[in-house]
XYZ file of C-alpha atoms in Angstrom:
206
model
C -109.241 -128.405 -31.886
C -112.618 -127.681 -30.289
C -112.922 -126.063 -26.897
C -115.372 -123.898 -24.955
C -115.486 -120.532 -26.711
C -117.528 -117.401 -26.084
C -120.199 -117.023 -28.753
C -123.028 -114.973 -27.234
C -122.007 -111.708 -25.593
C -123.742 -110.452 -22.450
C -126.067 -107.903 -24.136
C -127.332 -110.539 -26.568
C -128.074 -112.973 -23.739
C -129.738 -110.369 -21.522
C -131.838 -109.227 -24.483
C -132.846 -112.787 -25.355
C -134.193 -113.712 -21.929
C -135.587 -110.271 -21.021
C -137.362 -110.071 -24.388
C -138.849 -113.550 -23.924
C -139.952 -112.892 -20.334
C -141.401 -109.458 -21.076
C -143.419 -110.886 -23.980
C -144.666 -113.810 -21.893
C -145.583 -111.536 -18.999
C -147.328 -108.999 -21.217
C -149.236 -111.745 -23.011
C -150.421 -113.343 -19.752
C -151.605 -109.992 -18.363
C -153.239 -108.745 -21.565
C -156.794 -109.699 -20.604
C -156.681 -108.618 -16.948
C -157.696 -105.146 -15.746
C -156.085 -105.943 -12.406
C -152.666 -106.375 -13.998
C -153.020 -103.706 -16.685
C -150.112 -101.718 -15.202
C -147.914 -104.799 -15.469
C -149.029 -105.284 -19.062
C -148.093 -101.711 -19.951
C -144.781 -101.807 -18.072
C -143.732 -105.078 -19.680
C -144.945 -103.839 -23.056
C -142.779 -100.738 -22.925
C -139.821 -102.782 -21.683
C -140.411 -105.134 -24.624
C -140.381 -102.157 -27.018
C -137.229 -100.710 -25.485
C -135.422 -104.032 -25.730
C -136.487 -104.328 -29.358
C -134.994 -100.916 -30.194
C -131.758 -101.945 -28.494
C -131.591 -105.215 -30.480
C -132.109 -103.425 -33.773
C -129.166 -101.163 -32.976
C -127.067 -104.029 -31.577
C -127.691 -105.946 -34.788
C -125.416 -103.435 -36.552
C -122.814 -102.547 -33.907
C -122.843 -105.574 -31.590
C -120.591 -108.572 -31.136
C -119.542 -110.951 -33.866
C -122.559 -113.267 -33.729
C -125.065 -110.615 -32.639
C -124.798 -108.696 -35.907
C -127.501 -109.293 -38.486
C -124.892 -109.937 -41.134
C -123.749 -113.076 -39.289
C -127.108 -114.793 -39.779
C -128.426 -113.245 -42.957
C -128.402 -116.110 -45.472
C -129.532 -116.315 -49.077
C -131.973 -118.923 -50.488
C -129.177 -121.236 -51.680
C -127.537 -121.313 -48.236
C -130.883 -121.997 -46.587
C -131.671 -124.857 -48.956
C -128.185 -126.316 -48.540
C -128.591 -126.280 -44.755
C -132.013 -127.944 -44.950
C -130.547 -130.630 -47.208
C -127.668 -131.207 -44.782
C -130.139 -131.927 -41.966
C -131.007 -135.212 -43.655
C -127.375 -136.367 -43.516
C -125.459 -137.873 -40.626
C -123.344 -134.744 -40.308
C -125.531 -131.649 -40.761
C -123.737 -128.374 -41.386
C -122.843 -126.725 -38.081
C -122.856 -122.969 -37.455
C -121.144 -121.356 -34.495
C -123.789 -118.626 -34.348
C -127.345 -118.814 -35.643
C -127.949 -121.336 -38.426
C -129.993 -120.230 -41.479
C -133.325 -121.410 -40.056
C -132.564 -119.824 -36.700
C -131.704 -116.611 -38.514
C -135.079 -116.573 -40.251
C -136.796 -117.115 -36.905
C -134.920 -114.174 -35.354
C -135.911 -111.797 -38.143
C -139.552 -112.929 -37.931
C -139.589 -112.494 -34.153
C -138.111 -109.016 -34.433
C -140.560 -108.065 -37.176
C -143.561 -109.267 -35.203
C -142.141 -107.636 -32.096
C -142.001 -104.310 -33.943
C -145.628 -104.688 -35.028
C -146.653 -105.502 -31.450
C -144.735 -102.512 -30.062
C -146.013 -99.984 -32.619
C -149.631 -101.114 -32.314
C -149.338 -101.130 -28.510
C -148.038 -97.553 -28.459
C -150.799 -96.562 -30.881
C -153.388 -98.003 -28.499
C -151.874 -96.337 -25.443
C -151.793 -92.890 -27.047
C -155.146 -93.403 -28.830
C -153.669 -92.435 -32.179
C -156.248 -92.032 -34.921
C -159.252 -91.846 -32.628
C -161.794 -94.658 -32.524
C -160.986 -96.061 -35.967
C -157.262 -96.027 -35.229
C -157.781 -97.666 -31.863
C -159.791 -100.476 -33.436
C -157.125 -101.057 -36.092
C -154.277 -101.013 -33.571
C -156.142 -103.408 -31.298
C -156.653 -105.925 -34.094
C -153.015 -105.645 -35.197
C -151.799 -105.937 -31.613
C -153.779 -109.090 -30.907
C -152.997 -110.689 -34.264
C -149.251 -110.045 -34.012
C -149.099 -111.234 -30.386
C -150.878 -114.506 -31.167
C -148.736 -115.095 -34.239
C -145.604 -114.392 -32.234
C -146.690 -116.869 -29.548
C -147.037 -119.526 -32.256
C -143.625 -118.632 -33.659
C -142.089 -118.855 -30.184
C -143.331 -122.435 -29.840
C -141.968 -123.292 -33.296
C -138.664 -121.656 -32.329
C -138.443 -123.732 -29.137
C -139.087 -126.936 -31.074
C -136.452 -125.899 -33.607
C -133.914 -125.254 -30.844
C -134.560 -128.697 -29.351
C -134.352 -130.470 -32.711
C -131.246 -128.561 -33.803
C -129.596 -129.231 -30.461
C -130.290 -132.932 -30.835
C -128.952 -133.056 -34.395
C -125.773 -131.177 -33.547
C -125.265 -132.672 -30.101
C -125.291 -129.372 -28.205
C -127.484 -127.628 -25.659
C -128.472 -124.392 -27.390
C -130.593 -123.101 -24.509
C -127.704 -123.524 -22.080
C -125.325 -121.737 -24.436
C -127.683 -118.744 -24.441
C -127.337 -118.688 -20.649
C -123.579 -119.228 -20.349
C -122.602 -117.693 -23.684
C -120.291 -120.610 -24.476
C -120.336 -123.318 -27.131
C -117.862 -125.873 -28.423
C -115.768 -124.594 -31.296
C -112.364 -123.613 -32.621
C -110.610 -120.827 -30.711
C -110.470 -118.544 -33.751
C -114.276 -118.596 -34.000
C -114.804 -117.015 -30.577
C -116.445 -113.606 -30.308
C -113.992 -110.851 -29.447
C -115.677 -109.262 -26.413
C -118.287 -110.212 -23.803
C -119.430 -106.581 -23.282
C -120.170 -107.552 -19.683
C -120.602 -103.940 -18.544
C -123.314 -103.328 -21.134
C -125.189 -106.533 -20.328
C -125.188 -105.754 -16.603
C -126.285 -102.177 -17.336
C -129.177 -103.479 -19.438
C -130.300 -105.758 -16.632
C -130.136 -102.998 -14.013
C -131.931 -100.488 -16.257
C -134.663 -103.003 -17.126
C -135.368 -103.827 -13.484
C -135.135 -100.147 -12.567
C -137.631 -99.200 -15.268
C -140.154 -101.792 -14.034
C -139.729 -100.627 -10.431
C -140.264 -96.949 -11.310
C -143.172 -97.601 -13.679
C -145.020 -99.787 -11.178
C -144.501 -97.519 -8.174
């Protein structure tokens, strides 16, 4: 019997929205000298959140762990094939295509963070700065494109499965069998992340 079950723990949800907002803010302030401090602050917050997610992918809640959405080629193809049927295969956590998107976003995020730090610390002198700048801009633009594709995928998947995926990433709940629920919300950690993120921005910008 299906009911509302907790799927996304607090740290995963806080990461998701803070990561998205910090990227959007950093991208929008990237060409402005006036908001360069905001760009740097959001960039470092973005990098810190990325490090947390990489760790949380191994020790986090049931559906936050990388192993829960790491699928092989056969599983990916089977899911794609099921999308053409009246009853596509449903996943409580990330589906195979969503899993691919997460890994790509994290990979591009790492490239953005490393190249951004390289630029800030002027690693490698002039030649290094030029390389980091090109990598930074390329990865950021590619990530923006991937974000739009991800949003479209969320909307399409939600329509096919009859669920609001964006809302579930806010509330943490989806429809499912009780035994499929994640074991802990880790509320204390999610709240701590939110407070630390806002505190970091306040200190950096003042």
